[in-house]
Short mmCIF file of C-alpha atoms in Angstrom, two decimals:
data_model
loop_
_atom_site.label_atom_id
_atom_site.label_comp_id
_atom_site.label_asym_id
_atom_site.label_seq_id
_atom_site.Cartn_x
_atom_site.Cartn_y
_atom_site.Cartn_z
CA MET W 7 5.49 12.59 9.54
CA MET W 8 8.09 10.67 7.58
CA LEU W 9 6.73 7.34 8.81
CA ILE W 10 3.33 7.81 7.15
CA PRO W 11 3.17 5.09 4.45
CA GLY W 12 2.31 7.42 1.56
CA PRO W 13 2.83 4.96 -1.32
CA PHE W 14 0.53 2.46 0.38
CA LEU W 15 -2.13 5.10 1.04
CA PHE W 16 -2.06 6.23 -2.59
CA HIS W 17 -2.43 2.75 -4.04
CA PHE W 18 -4.94 1.64 -1.40
CA TYR W 19 -7.14 4.64 -2.18
CA GLU W 20 -6.79 4.06 -5.91
CA THR W 21 -7.61 0.35 -5.83
CA THR W 22 -10.42 0.77 -3.29
CA MET W 23 -12.09 3.45 -5.38
CA ARG W 24 -11.67 1.35 -8.51
CA ASN W 25 -13.18 -1.71 -6.77
CA ASP W 26 -16.16 0.41 -5.67
CA GLU W 27 -16.44 1.74 -9.24
CA THR W 28 -16.50 5.34 -8.01
CA ASP W 29 -14.70 8.31 -9.47
CA ILE W 30 -11.14 8.63 -8.25
CA SER W 31 -10.29 12.09 -6.98
CA TYR W 32 -6.61 12.39 -7.84
CA ILE W 33 -6.73 16.03 -6.75
CA PHE W 34 -7.54 14.88 -3.21
CA ILE W 35 -4.88 12.18 -2.94
CA ASN W 36 -2.18 14.16 -4.75
CA GLY W 37 -2.98 17.23 -2.63
CA PHE W 38 -2.62 15.13 0.52
CA LEU W 39 0.67 13.67 -0.71
CA LEU W 40 2.02 17.09 -1.67
CA ILE W 41 1.13 18.68 1.68
CA TRP W 42 2.57 15.66 3.51
CA LEU W 43 5.72 15.76 1.38
CA ILE W 44 6.32 19.47 2.08
CA LEU W 45 5.57 19.24 5.81
CA SER W 46 7.76 16.22 6.39
CA GLY W 47 10.57 17.79 4.35
CA ILE W 48 10.40 20.96 6.45
CA LEU W 49 10.20 19.07 9.74
CA SER W 50 13.23 16.92 8.86
CA ILE W 51 15.79 19.73 8.59
CA ARG W 52 17.41 18.90 11.92
CA VAL W 53 17.61 15.16 11.24
CA SER W 54 20.84 13.68 9.89
CA LEU W 55 20.78 12.24 6.38
CA ARG W 56 21.41 8.77 7.77
CA VAL W 57 18.26 8.96 9.90
CA PHE W 58 16.37 10.56 6.99
CA PHE W 59 17.13 7.63 4.67
CA LEU W 60 16.55 5.10 7.45
CA MET W 61 13.08 6.57 8.04
CA HIS W 62 12.34 6.32 4.31
CA SER W 63 13.48 2.72 4.24
CA PHE W 64 11.16 1.97 7.14
CA MET W 65 8.29 3.79 5.37
CA ILE W 66 8.86 1.73 2.21
CA VAL W 67 8.95 -1.56 4.13
CA CYS W 68 5.76 -0.60 6.02
CA SER W 69 4.07 0.36 2.74
CA ILE W 70 4.94 -2.98 1.16
CA ILE W 71 3.76 -4.95 4.20
CA LEU W 72 0.50 -2.98 4.42
CA ALA W 73 -0.03 -3.42 0.67
CA GLN W 74 0.36 -7.19 0.98
CA LEU W 75 -2.22 -7.20 3.76
CA PHE W 76 -4.84 -4.75 2.51
CA ILE W 77 -4.66 -4.12 -1.26
CA ASN W 78 -6.76 -6.32 -3.52
CA PRO W 79 -6.30 -5.21 -7.13
CA PRO W 80 -9.52 -5.14 -9.18
CA ASN W 81 -7.94 -7.40 -11.81
CA GLU W 82 -4.77 -9.37 -12.45
CA SER W 83 -3.28 -6.79 -14.81
CA TRP W 84 -3.65 -3.84 -12.37
CA PHE W 85 0.07 -3.47 -11.55
CA ASN W 86 1.45 -4.74 -14.90
CA PRO W 87 4.18 -4.76 -16.15
CA PHE W 88 5.58 -4.76 -12.59
CA THR W 89 4.51 -6.44 -9.38
CA MET W 90 2.69 -4.55 -6.65
CA ASN W 91 5.84 -4.38 -4.49
CA VAL W 92 7.88 -2.86 -7.32
CA VAL W 93 5.14 -0.31 -8.06
CA ILE W 94 5.07 0.74 -4.39
CA LEU W 95 8.85 1.01 -4.36
CA LEU W 96 8.78 3.11 -7.56
CA SER W 97 6.01 5.29 -6.07
CA SER W 98 8.16 6.01 -3.05
CA LEU W 99 11.04 7.40 -5.13
CA PRO W 100 9.30 10.70 -6.09
CA ILE W 101 8.24 11.06 -2.46
CA LEU W 102 11.83 10.55 -1.32
CA PHE W 103 13.12 13.01 -3.92
CA GLY W 104 10.46 15.61 -3.06
CA GLN W 105 11.09 15.39 0.67
CA LEU W 106 14.84 15.56 0.12
CA MET W 107 14.53 18.64 -2.10
CA THR W 108 12.15 20.33 0.35
CA ARG W 109 14.54 19.49 3.17
CA LEU W 110 17.54 20.93 1.33
CA MET W 111 15.71 24.13 0.33
CA THR W 112 14.40 24.63 3.87
CA GLN W 113 17.86 24.05 5.35
CA SER W 114 19.36 26.59 2.95
CA LEU W 115 16.68 29.14 3.78
CA TYR W 116 17.12 28.49 7.52
CA ARG W 117 20.91 28.99 7.29
CA PHE W 118 20.48 32.15 5.19
CA ILE W 119 18.07 33.68 7.72
CA LYS W 120 20.27 32.62 10.63
CA ASN W 121 23.39 34.15 9.03
CA LYS W 122 21.49 37.31 8.06
CA ASN W 123 20.42 37.83 11.70
CA LEU W 124 23.97 37.32 12.99
CA SER W 125 25.47 40.05 10.81
#
């Protein structure tokens, strides 16, 4: 779940819909990202932090590579004032933070339930 290139998918959907001049459903894409963020945060509770950050680094690199291959912005100023790679990197930071917070809350809840059952 953590290897899904979320930042790429978000920007690919956004630029594709803009190129087709259709309405962009941010509820759909943000709902997908939120569900993915929560599920991957919950599923990562048994993974060490080193592996967690390594997986995110791999996801960011994959997102940047896929963006270079598949995203065609509708105009030159689409990603201004940054480049497309910087925008994808900045988009991955809230995903990283959200998955980390979900992971920490789930770990705390798991430990609380485990300790409650032992006593």
